[in-house]
Coordinates of C-alpha atoms (C1' of nucleotides) in Angstrom, one line a residue:
Chain A
M445 CA -88.6 46.5 26.1
P446 CA -91.7 48.6 25.3
A447 CA -91.9 52.4 25.7
E448 CA -91.6 53.6 29.2
T449 CA -92.9 57.1 28.9
M450 CA -95.6 58.7 26.9
D451 CA -93.3 61.5 26.0
E452 CA -90.9 59.4 24.0
L453 CA -93.8 58.1 22.0
V454 CA -95.3 61.5 21.4
S455 CA -91.9 62.7 20.3
L456 CA -91.4 59.8 17.8
C457 CA -95.0 60.2 16.5
K458 CA -94.5 63.9 15.8
R459 CA -91.0 63.5 14.3
R460 CA -91.8 60.7 12.0
G461 CA -95.2 61.6 11.0
F462 CA -97.5 59.3 12.9
I463 CA -99.6 61.6 14.9
F464 CA -99.9 65.4 15.2
P465 CA -101.9 67.7 17.5
G466 CA -105.2 68.8 15.9
S467 CA -105.4 72.4 14.4
E468 CA -101.8 72.9 15.5
V469 CA -101.1 76.1 13.5
Y470 CA -103.8 77.8 15.5
G471 CA -102.4 76.7 18.8
G472 CA -104.2 73.3 18.9
L473 CA -107.7 72.2 19.7
Q474 CA -107.9 70.3 22.9
G475 CA -108.7 66.6 22.6
T476 CA -108.1 66.3 18.9
Y477 CA -105.2 64.6 17.1
D478 CA -104.5 64.1 13.4
Y479 CA -102.9 61.0 11.9
G480 CA -100.0 61.7 9.6
P481 CA -98.7 59.8 6.6
L482 CA -97.4 56.8 8.7
G483 CA -100.1 57.1 11.3
V484 CA -102.9 56.7 8.8
E485 CA -101.3 53.5 7.4
L486 CA -100.8 52.0 10.9
K487 CA -104.4 52.9 11.9
N488 CA -105.8 51.5 8.7
N489 CA -103.9 48.3 9.1
L490 CA -105.1 47.9 12.6
K491 CA -108.7 48.4 11.6
A492 CA -108.3 46.1 8.6
A493 CA -106.9 43.4 10.9
W494 CA -110.0 43.7 13.2
W495 CA -112.4 43.7 10.3
R496 CA -110.7 40.7 8.8
S497 CA -111.0 38.8 12.1
M498 CA -114.6 39.7 12.6
I499 CA -116.2 39.7 9.2
Y500 CA -114.0 37.7 6.9
E501 CA -112.7 34.9 9.1
R502 CA -116.0 34.2 10.8
D503 CA -119.3 33.2 9.3
D504 CA -121.6 34.7 11.9
I505 CA -120.9 38.5 11.6
E506 CA -122.1 41.2 9.2
G507 CA -120.6 44.6 8.7
L508 CA -122.2 48.0 8.9
D509 CA -121.3 51.7 8.5
S510 CA -124.0 53.8 10.1
S511 CA -124.1 57.6 10.1
I512 CA -122.5 59.8 12.7
L513 CA -125.3 62.3 12.9
T514 CA -127.9 60.6 15.0
H515 CA -131.6 61.4 15.7
K516 CA -132.0 62.8 19.2
L517 CA -134.7 60.2 19.9
V518 CA -132.2 57.4 19.3
L519 CA -130.0 58.8 22.1
R520 CA -132.9 59.7 24.3
H521 CA -134.3 56.1 24.2
S522 CA -130.8 54.6 24.5
G523 CA -130.5 56.4 27.8
H524 CA -127.6 58.6 26.8
E525 CA -129.4 61.9 27.0
A526 CA -130.0 61.2 30.7
T527 CA -126.7 59.6 31.6
F528 CA -124.4 61.7 29.5
T529 CA -125.5 64.9 31.1
D530 CA -123.9 65.5 34.5
P531 CA -124.8 68.3 36.8
L532 CA -121.6 69.5 38.3
V533 CA -121.1 71.7 41.3
D534 CA -117.9 73.3 42.6
S535 CA -116.7 74.0 46.1
R536 CA -115.2 77.5 46.2
E537 CA -113.3 76.7 49.3
S538 CA -111.7 73.3 48.6
K539 CA -111.7 74.0 44.8
K540 CA -113.1 70.5 44.3
R541 CA -115.8 69.6 41.8
Y542 CA -118.5 67.1 42.4
R543 CA -121.3 65.6 40.5
L544 CA -124.4 67.0 42.2
D545 CA -126.2 63.7 42.4
H546 CA -123.2 62.0 44.0
L547 CA -122.8 64.9 46.4
L548 CA -126.4 64.7 47.6
K549 CA -126.4 60.9 47.9
D550 CA -123.6 61.2 50.5
Q551 CA -125.5 63.7 52.7
T552 CA -127.3 62.9 55.9
P553 CA -131.1 62.4 55.8
A554 CA -131.5 65.6 57.8
V555 CA -129.7 67.6 55.2
L556 CA -131.8 66.2 52.4
E557 CA -134.9 66.9 54.4
M558 CA -133.9 70.5 54.8
L559 CA -133.0 70.8 51.2
A560 CA -136.3 69.4 50.1
A561 CA -138.1 71.8 52.3
R562 CA -136.1 74.8 51.0
L563 CA -136.9 73.8 47.4
E564 CA -140.5 73.1 48.4
I565 CA -140.5 69.7 46.8
D566 CA -140.5 66.0 47.9
N567 CA -137.4 64.5 49.3
N568 CA -136.4 62.8 46.1
L569 CA -132.9 62.8 44.7
S570 CA -133.6 63.3 41.0
A571 CA -136.4 65.8 41.7
M572 CA -134.0 67.8 43.8
V573 CA -131.3 67.7 41.2
A574 CA -133.8 69.0 38.6
A575 CA -135.1 71.7 41.0
L576 CA -131.5 72.9 41.8
L577 CA -130.6 73.1 38.2
A578 CA -133.7 75.3 37.6
H579 CA -133.1 77.4 40.6
E580 CA -131.5 80.8 40.1
D581 CA -129.4 80.8 43.2
A582 CA -128.9 77.1 43.8
G583 CA -125.5 77.6 45.4
S584 CA -127.1 79.6 48.3
V585 CA -129.8 76.9 48.7
L586 CA -127.2 74.2 49.1
K587 CA -125.4 76.3 51.7
A588 CA -128.6 77.1 53.5
A589 CA -129.5 73.5 53.6
R590 CA -126.1 72.9 55.1
V591 CA -124.8 70.5 52.5
L592 CA -121.5 69.3 53.7
E593 CA -118.2 69.1 51.9
P594 CA -117.4 65.4 51.7
G595 CA -114.6 64.3 53.9
E596 CA -114.8 67.4 56.0
N597 CA -117.2 68.2 58.7
K598 CA -118.3 71.6 57.5
V599 CA -120.7 73.2 55.1
G600 CA -119.3 73.8 51.6
D601 CA -119.2 77.1 49.8
W602 CA -121.1 75.9 46.8
T603 CA -121.5 77.3 43.3
S604 CA -124.7 76.8 41.4
P605 CA -124.7 73.5 39.6
R606 CA -124.1 73.6 35.8
L607 CA -124.9 70.9 33.3
F608 CA -122.0 69.3 31.5
N609 CA -123.2 67.6 28.4
M610 CA -120.9 64.9 27.2
M611 CA -122.6 64.6 23.8
F612 CA -122.0 67.0 21.0
K613 CA -125.0 68.6 19.5
T614 CA -125.2 70.2 16.1
T615 CA -127.9 72.0 14.1
V616 CA -129.5 70.1 11.3
G617 CA -131.1 71.9 8.4
P618 CA -130.9 75.7 7.6
V619 CA -133.1 76.9 10.5
V620 CA -131.4 77.3 13.8
N621 CA -133.7 76.7 16.7
D622 CA -134.0 74.6 19.7
E623 CA -135.7 71.7 17.9
N624 CA -133.5 71.3 14.8
Y625 CA -130.6 69.5 16.4
A626 CA -129.0 66.1 16.2
Y627 CA -126.2 64.5 18.1
L628 CA -122.8 63.3 17.0
R629 CA -123.0 59.7 18.2
P630 CA -121.2 59.0 21.5
E631 CA -120.8 55.4 20.5
T632 CA -121.2 53.5 17.2
A633 CA -123.3 50.9 18.9
Q634 CA -126.6 52.7 18.6
G635 CA -126.3 52.7 14.9
I636 CA -126.1 49.0 15.0
F637 CA -129.2 48.6 17.3
V638 CA -131.4 50.8 15.2
N639 CA -130.3 48.9 12.0
F640 CA -130.9 45.5 13.7
K641 CA -134.2 45.0 11.8
N642 CA -132.7 46.1 8.5
V643 CA -129.8 43.7 8.7
V644 CA -131.9 40.8 9.8
D645 CA -134.4 41.4 7.0
S646 CA -131.8 41.8 4.3
T647 CA -129.5 38.9 5.3
A648 CA -131.8 36.3 6.8
R649 CA -129.6 36.0 9.8
K650 CA -130.5 33.6 12.7
L651 CA -129.3 33.7 16.3
P652 CA -126.6 33.8 17.2
F653 CA -125.0 36.4 15.0
G654 CA -123.2 39.7 15.2
I655 CA -123.1 43.1 13.5
A656 CA -119.7 44.9 13.5
Q657 CA -118.8 48.5 12.8
I658 CA -115.8 50.7 12.8
G659 CA -116.3 54.5 13.0
K660 CA -115.9 57.8 14.7
S661 CA -117.5 58.7 17.9
F662 CA -117.6 61.9 19.9
R663 CA -117.6 62.7 23.5
N664 CA -117.1 66.1 25.1
E665 CA -114.7 64.9 27.7
I666 CA -114.2 67.2 30.6
T667 CA -110.5 66.6 30.6
P668 CA -109.0 65.1 27.4
R669 CA -105.6 64.0 28.4
N670 CA -102.7 61.6 27.8
F671 CA -102.1 62.0 24.1
I672 CA -104.5 59.9 22.0
F673 CA -105.8 58.0 25.1
R674 CA -108.6 60.3 26.0
V675 CA -109.8 62.5 23.1
R676 CA -113.0 64.2 22.1
E677 CA -113.1 62.7 18.6
F678 CA -112.1 59.0 18.5
E679 CA -112.7 55.9 16.6
Q680 CA -114.3 52.7 17.8
M681 CA -114.4 49.1 16.6
E682 CA -117.6 47.7 18.0
L683 CA -119.2 44.3 17.7
E684 CA -122.8 43.7 18.9
F685 CA -123.2 40.0 19.1
F686 CA -126.9 38.9 19.4
C687 CA -127.7 35.7 21.2
T688 CA -130.5 33.8 22.8
P689 CA -131.2 34.8 26.4
G690 CA -129.6 32.3 28.7
T691 CA -126.6 31.8 26.4
D692 CA -125.4 35.3 27.0
E693 CA -123.0 34.6 29.9
A694 CA -121.2 31.8 28.0
W695 CA -120.9 34.0 24.9
H696 CA -119.6 36.8 27.2
D697 CA -116.7 34.6 28.3
T698 CA -116.1 33.3 24.8
W699 CA -115.7 36.8 23.5
L700 CA -113.5 37.8 26.4
E701 CA -111.0 35.1 25.4
A702 CA -111.3 35.9 21.7
R703 CA -110.6 39.5 22.2
I704 CA -107.5 38.9 24.4
A705 CA -106.2 36.5 21.7
W706 CA -106.8 39.2 19.0
W707 CA -104.9 41.9 20.9
Q708 CA -102.0 39.4 21.2
S709 CA -102.2 38.8 17.5
V710 CA -101.5 42.5 16.9
G711 CA -98.4 42.3 19.1
L712 CA -99.6 43.1 22.6
S713 CA -98.0 40.9 25.3
R714 CA -100.4 39.0 27.6
E715 CA -98.5 40.3 30.6
R716 CA -99.5 43.9 29.8
I717 CA -103.2 43.0 29.5
Q718 CA -105.3 42.7 32.6
V719 CA -109.0 41.8 32.8
L720 CA -111.1 43.9 35.1
D721 CA -114.5 42.5 36.2
V722 CA -116.2 45.9 36.6
P723 CA -117.8 46.2 40.0
R724 CA -121.5 46.4 40.0
E725 CA -121.7 50.0 41.2
D726 CA -119.5 51.1 38.3
L727 CA -121.5 49.5 35.5
S728 CA -123.0 51.5 32.7
H729 CA -126.7 52.0 32.7
Y730 CA -127.2 49.3 30.1
S731 CA -124.8 46.7 31.5
K732 CA -125.4 43.5 33.4
R733 CA -121.7 42.7 33.6
T734 CA -118.7 44.2 31.9
Y735 CA -115.1 43.0 31.5
D736 CA -112.6 45.8 30.9
L737 CA -109.5 44.9 29.1
M738 CA -106.8 47.0 30.6
Y739 CA -103.5 47.6 28.8
H740 CA -100.4 48.8 30.6
Y741 CA -99.7 52.1 28.9
P742 CA -96.5 54.1 29.5
S743 CA -96.7 56.8 32.1
I744 CA -100.4 56.2 33.0
G745 CA -100.3 52.5 33.8
F746 CA -103.2 50.0 33.3
E747 CA -106.1 51.7 31.5
E748 CA -109.0 50.5 29.5
I749 CA -108.4 49.5 25.8
E750 CA -111.6 47.6 25.3
G751 CA -114.8 47.0 27.2
I752 CA -116.7 43.8 26.8
A753 CA -120.2 44.3 28.1
N754 CA -123.3 42.2 28.5
R755 CA -125.9 44.8 27.4
T756 CA -128.8 42.3 27.9
D757 CA -131.9 43.1 26.0
F758 CA -131.7 46.7 27.1
D759 CA -130.9 48.4 23.8
L760 CA -133.1 46.5 21.4
G761 CA -135.9 46.6 24.0
S762 CA -135.5 50.4 24.6
H763 CA -135.7 51.0 20.8
S764 CA -138.8 48.9 20.4
K765 CA -142.5 49.7 20.4
N766 CA -145.1 47.7 22.3
Q767 CA -142.5 46.8 24.9
D768 CA -145.0 45.2 27.2
S769 CA -145.4 42.3 24.8
L770 CA -141.7 41.5 24.7
N771 CA -140.9 39.9 28.1
L772 CA -137.9 42.2 28.5
T773 CA -135.6 41.5 31.4
A774 CA -134.0 44.9 31.3
R775 CA -135.8 47.9 32.8
V776 CA -136.5 50.2 29.9
E777 CA -138.2 53.6 29.6
P778 CA -141.5 53.5 27.7
N779 CA -141.1 54.1 24.0
T780 CA -144.0 55.6 22.0
D781 CA -141.8 57.0 19.3
S782 CA -140.4 53.8 17.7
T783 CA -142.1 52.2 14.7
E784 CA -140.6 48.7 15.1
K785 CA -140.4 45.8 17.4
L786 CA -136.7 44.8 17.3
T787 CA -137.2 41.1 17.6
I788 CA -135.9 37.9 15.9
A789 CA -137.1 34.3 15.9
H790 CA -136.0 32.2 18.8
P791 CA -133.9 29.5 17.2
E792 CA -136.0 26.7 18.7
T793 CA -139.4 27.9 19.4
Q794 CA -139.5 30.3 16.4
K795 CA -141.3 32.8 18.6
P796 CA -140.2 36.4 18.2
I797 CA -137.8 37.4 21.0
V798 CA -135.5 40.3 21.9
P799 CA -132.0 38.8 21.9
F800 CA -129.3 39.5 24.4
V801 CA -126.3 41.5 23.3
I802 CA -122.6 40.9 24.0
E803 CA -120.6 43.9 23.0
P804 CA -116.8 43.9 22.6
S805 CA -116.1 47.6 22.1
A806 CA -112.5 48.6 21.4
G807 CA -110.9 52.0 20.9
V808 CA -109.0 52.3 17.7
D809 CA -106.8 55.1 18.9
R810 CA -106.1 53.4 22.2
G811 CA -105.3 50.3 20.1
V812 CA -102.8 52.3 18.0
L813 CA -101.3 53.7 21.2
A814 CA -100.9 50.2 22.7
V815 CA -99.4 48.8 19.5
L816 CA -96.9 51.6 19.4
T817 CA -96.1 51.2 23.1
E818 CA -95.5 47.6 22.7
A819 CA -93.5 47.9 19.5
F820 CA -91.3 50.8 20.7
T821 CA -87.9 49.4 21.5
K822 CA -84.6 51.1 22.5
Q823 CA -81.8 48.8 21.8
T824 CA -78.1 49.1 22.6
L825 CA -75.9 47.9 19.8
E826 CA -72.6 46.2 20.0
N827 CA -70.8 49.4 19.2
G828 CA -72.5 51.1 22.1
E829 CA -74.9 53.1 20.1
T830 CA -78.6 52.9 20.7
R831 CA -81.2 52.4 18.0
I832 CA -84.9 52.9 18.2
V833 CA -86.9 50.1 16.6
L834 CA -90.6 49.8 16.2
K835 CA -91.1 46.1 16.3
L836 CA -94.5 46.2 14.6
R837 CA -96.0 43.0 13.3
P838 CA -95.5 43.1 9.6
H839 CA -99.3 43.3 8.8
L840 CA -99.4 46.5 10.8
A841 CA -96.3 48.2 9.6
P842 CA -97.0 51.5 7.7
I843 CA -94.3 50.8 5.2
K844 CA -93.9 47.1 4.2
V845 CA -90.6 47.4 2.3
A846 CA -88.1 50.1 1.5
V847 CA -86.2 49.7 -1.7
I848 CA -82.8 51.4 -1.4
P849 CA -80.1 52.0 -4.1
L850 CA -76.7 51.6 -2.6
A851 CA -75.4 54.7 -4.3
K852 CA -77.9 57.4 -5.3
N853 CA -75.8 59.0 -8.0
R854 CA -75.4 56.0 -10.1
E855 CA -78.2 55.8 -12.6
E856 CA -77.6 52.2 -13.5
I857 CA -78.4 51.3 -9.8
T858 CA -81.2 53.8 -9.1
S859 CA -83.1 52.9 -12.3
V860 CA -83.1 49.2 -11.2
A861 CA -84.2 50.2 -7.7
R862 CA -87.0 52.3 -9.0
A863 CA -88.3 49.6 -11.3
L864 CA -88.0 47.1 -8.4
K865 CA -90.1 49.4 -6.2
Q866 CA -92.9 49.5 -8.8
R867 CA -92.7 45.8 -9.3
I868 CA -93.1 45.0 -5.5
Q869 CA -95.7 47.7 -5.1
A870 CA -97.8 45.9 -7.7
L871 CA -98.0 42.8 -5.4
G872 CA -100.6 44.6 -3.3
L873 CA -98.8 44.0 0.0
G874 CA -99.2 47.6 1.2
R875 CA -97.1 50.7 0.9
I876 CA -93.6 50.2 -0.6
L877 CA -91.1 53.1 -0.4
Y878 CA -88.3 54.1 -2.7
E879 CA -85.6 55.5 -0.4
D880 CA -82.5 57.3 -1.7
T881 CA -81.0 59.1 1.2
G882 CA -77.6 58.2 -0.2
N883 CA -76.4 56.7 3.1
I884 CA -77.4 53.1 3.6
G885 CA -76.9 53.1 7.4
K886 CA -79.1 56.1 7.8
A887 CA -81.8 54.6 5.7
Y888 CA -81.7 51.5 7.8
R889 CA -82.1 53.4 11.0
R890 CA -84.8 55.5 9.7
H891 CA -86.8 52.5 8.7
D892 CA -86.1 50.8 12.0
E893 CA -87.7 53.8 13.7
I894 CA -90.9 53.6 11.6
G895 CA -91.1 49.9 11.8
T896 CA -90.5 48.9 8.2
P897 CA -89.9 45.1 8.4
Y898 CA -87.6 44.8 5.3
C899 CA -85.2 46.9 3.5
I900 CA -84.1 45.8 0.0
T901 CA -80.8 47.1 -1.2
V902 CA -79.9 47.3 -4.9
D903 CA -76.1 47.3 -5.2
F904 CA -73.3 46.8 -7.8
D905 CA -73.6 43.0 -7.6
T906 CA -77.3 43.3 -8.6
I907 CA -76.4 44.9 -11.9
G908 CA -73.4 42.6 -12.5
Q909 CA -70.7 45.1 -11.6
G910 CA -69.5 43.6 -8.3
K911 CA -66.0 44.3 -7.3
D912 CA -64.8 40.8 -7.4
G913 CA -66.8 40.1 -10.5
A914 CA -69.1 37.7 -8.8
V915 CA -71.5 37.1 -11.6
S916 CA -73.4 34.6 -9.5
L917 CA -74.9 37.6 -7.6
T918 CA -76.3 39.3 -10.6
D919 CA -80.1 39.9 -10.3
T920 CA -80.0 39.4 -6.5
V921 CA -80.5 42.0 -3.8
T922 CA -79.7 42.3 -0.1
V923 CA -82.7 41.9 2.1
R924 CA -82.2 43.3 5.5
E925 CA -84.4 42.3 8.4
R926 CA -85.5 45.0 10.8
D927 CA -85.4 43.2 14.2
S928 CA -82.3 41.1 13.8
M929 CA -80.5 43.4 11.3
A930 CA -79.5 40.2 9.5
Q931 CA -79.0 40.3 5.8
Q932 CA -79.4 37.8 3.1
R933 CA -79.0 37.6 -0.6
V934 CA -82.3 36.9 -2.5
K935 CA -82.9 36.5 -6.2
I936 CA -85.2 39.2 -7.6
S937 CA -87.2 36.5 -9.1
D938 CA -87.7 34.9 -5.7
L939 CA -88.7 38.2 -4.0
E940 CA -92.4 37.8 -4.5
G941 CA -92.6 34.5 -2.8
F942 CA -90.2 35.6 -0.1
L943 CA -92.2 38.8 0.8
R944 CA -95.6 37.1 0.6
E945 CA -94.4 34.6 3.1
K946 CA -92.8 37.1 5.4
L947 CA -95.4 39.8 5.3
R948 CA -98.4 37.7 6.0
Chain B
rG324 C1' -113.1 74.0 36.2
rC325 C1' -109.2 74.4 40.5
rG326 C1' -103.9 74.0 42.1
rG327 C1' -98.8 73.2 40.4
rG328 C1' -95.2 73.0 36.2
rA329 C1' -94.0 74.1 31.1
rG330 C1' -94.3 76.4 26.0
rU331 C1' -87.5 79.1 22.2
rA332 C1' -86.0 75.6 14.7
rA333 C1' -89.0 69.4 12.6
rC334 C1' -86.9 66.8 17.5
rU335 C1' -84.0 67.4 22.3
rC336 C1' -82.7 71.6 24.7
rA337 C1' -79.3 76.1 26.0
rG338 C1' -79.9 81.4 26.5
rC339 C1' -83.9 84.2 31.1
rU340 C1' -79.3 89.7 37.0
rG341 C1' -83.6 93.2 30.1
rG342 C1' -79.4 95.1 24.9
rU343 C1' -82.3 92.6 19.3
rA344 C1' -81.4 84.2 19.2
rG345 C1' -77.9 79.5 19.6
rA346 C1' -76.2 74.1 19.9
rG347 C1' -76.7 68.9 18.8
rU348 C1' -79.6 65.9 15.8
rG349 C1' -82.8 66.2 11.6
rC350 C1' -84.0 68.4 6.7
rC351 C1' -82.6 70.3 1.4
rA352 C1' -78.6 70.7 -2.7
rC353 C1' -73.9 69.3 -4.6
rC354 C1' -69.5 66.3 -3.9
rU355 C1' -67.9 62.0 -1.6
rU356 C1' -69.6 57.2 0.1
rG357 C1' -69.2 49.4 -2.3
rC358 C1' -74.1 47.7 3.6
rC359 C1' -75.8 49.7 9.6
rA360 C1' -77.2 57.2 12.0
rA361 C1' -69.4 58.1 7.7
rG362 C1' -67.1 62.8 5.7
rG363 C1' -66.9 67.7 3.1
rU364 C1' -69.1 72.3 1.2
rG365 C1' -73.3 75.2 0.9
rG366 C1' -78.4 76.2 2.4
rA367 C1' -83.5 76.7 4.4
rU368 C1' -86.7 77.0 8.7
rG369 C1' -88.0 81.0 14.6
rU370 C1' -93.3 87.2 14.3
rC371 C1' -88.9 82.9 21.4
rG372 C1' -97.3 79.9 21.9
rA373 C1' -100.7 84.4 21.3
rG374 C1' -102.3 89.4 22.9
rA375 C1' -101.5 93.7 25.8
rG376 C1' -98.5 96.5 29.3
rU377 C1' -93.8 98.5 31.6
rU378 C1' -89.2 100.3 29.2
rC379 C1' -85.0 104.0 25.0
rG380 C1' -85.0 98.7 24.3
rA381 C1' -88.6 92.4 26.2
rA382 C1' -87.4 85.4 24.7
rU383 C1' -86.1 87.6 29.6
rC384 C1' -90.3 91.7 34.0
rU385 C1' -96.1 92.3 34.7
rC386 C1' -101.2 91.0 33.2
rU387 C1' -104.6 88.3 30.1
rU388 C1' -105.3 84.2 27.0
rC389 C1' -104.4 79.4 24.4
rU390 C1' -102.0 74.7 24.4
rC391 C1' -99.4 70.7 26.8
rC392 C1' -97.7 67.9 31.4
rC393 C1' -98.7 66.5 36.8
rG394 C1' -102.5 66.3 40.8
rC395 C1' -107.8 66.9 42.0
rU396 C1' -112.6 66.3 39.6
rC397 C1' -114.9 63.7 35.5
rC398 C1' -114.4 59.3 32.6
rA399 C1' -121.2 56.5 29.2

RNA sequence: GCGGGAGUAACUCAGCUGGUAGAGUGCCACCUUGCCAAGGUGGAUGUCGAGAGUUCGAAUCUCUUCUCCCGCUCCA
């Protein structure tokens, strides 16, 4: 039974060192979280699993790590400068906040006419939005034009609209002025698009193929909320899969299935994943069609964990020069800044074309949250006590094995345990921990709670000092399995094979 | 940003008709402990989210501010 509330996850994460609030000693910084000793292992393991499935286990995908600081022209031509800046207006009366363009769209023609007249411009939505933003007393203009409060039949008491920019800007170079800025990327995808030519030229890739990247992205969310679900600094795992126009819809469906299967491979149950075919009116500016994978999170219900979008030829087309020669299907803004045509040979005709793009874009942090949710288990034992177990898949577990001496004040046992820890660590399976709390039951529970799949206990039998003098158990250890709590005796010499098999 | 709720030890929380801070769990040390949160002894950690005000005296009352939770709004 997975976690039921976000609070119990937050509490476990803090207590055991998975995730902490950012800048906490100064009261916290909204929308930031830090990954602790166990969190970083879990997160790295999740990313490694994704990377393995994309780059190593397939033959048609290359990796990339592009920079976070991004040229403003990249994000201008990608359409983000325009779409990531929302003009917001508040109603003083109802205390509600609206996007100015949405608000105006819902007004009657008569109101819009009056507004245009007051602003002394044409009755054109985007022109009016721009004019209102530039106007000193736009709130009064809205009132004078009798802009109605939605859902109520009366004129709203409007504030002047303000721009809310979802992209972080930062100054580049020593001189601070209006021109010397760059953006922190709001998605890793653009780094892939602007490197398309570089990758094609350096790897001789032919369609269809993909470029995958894992990295940080930044969005100045209005309301970061729900633990690591919506944060201002987050990590994405994105694949841009380039294919011949016409094959895009089939690839879109193929990737949808592949991605659902992958999430199941990291432990998510199919019942807690829903596919949302995003309605046309909710699509992003670049998308022809998008499937959102929704995961059933605790407290907040089904929310997006990954978006799988058909971005058509919009992005490569937008970043290309001489667009008129490219037969683009997407509507793109003219680009006189780019120095390249982002094309590749059509697999049959060999003519240069702009490929279509299928983009499975997953949130790493949302993935970690989902994996934790699913793994979190409260179990009532036979003796009536409850234990908390993180039933993580072994390849995701932060600690793979804990080596525990049965008695911590017996040098002959602890020395064997320490040596065994080093020996197992050298197998390269991940992090192995030497654990000497001195109380075997406590150590087991602790490792249940952080998801350690196996605990190995070195006892008196191991060193040939068993009570009943059972010499046959010399050089064996107890291996205790996390989920079943079952124990078995394993020869130290067989441990390598045992663990390699179990921890795959 | 608005409305509501909340911030006390690492976690969960008590204390809140103003009188100088507690419990359980956890953590550390030593002893004990021969496999599922055992026991004993000792110990550390709080400017009671922050700042200001009222008061002889504030965790407690007032104001401001920050953070978190819920709702609205936003969510490429």
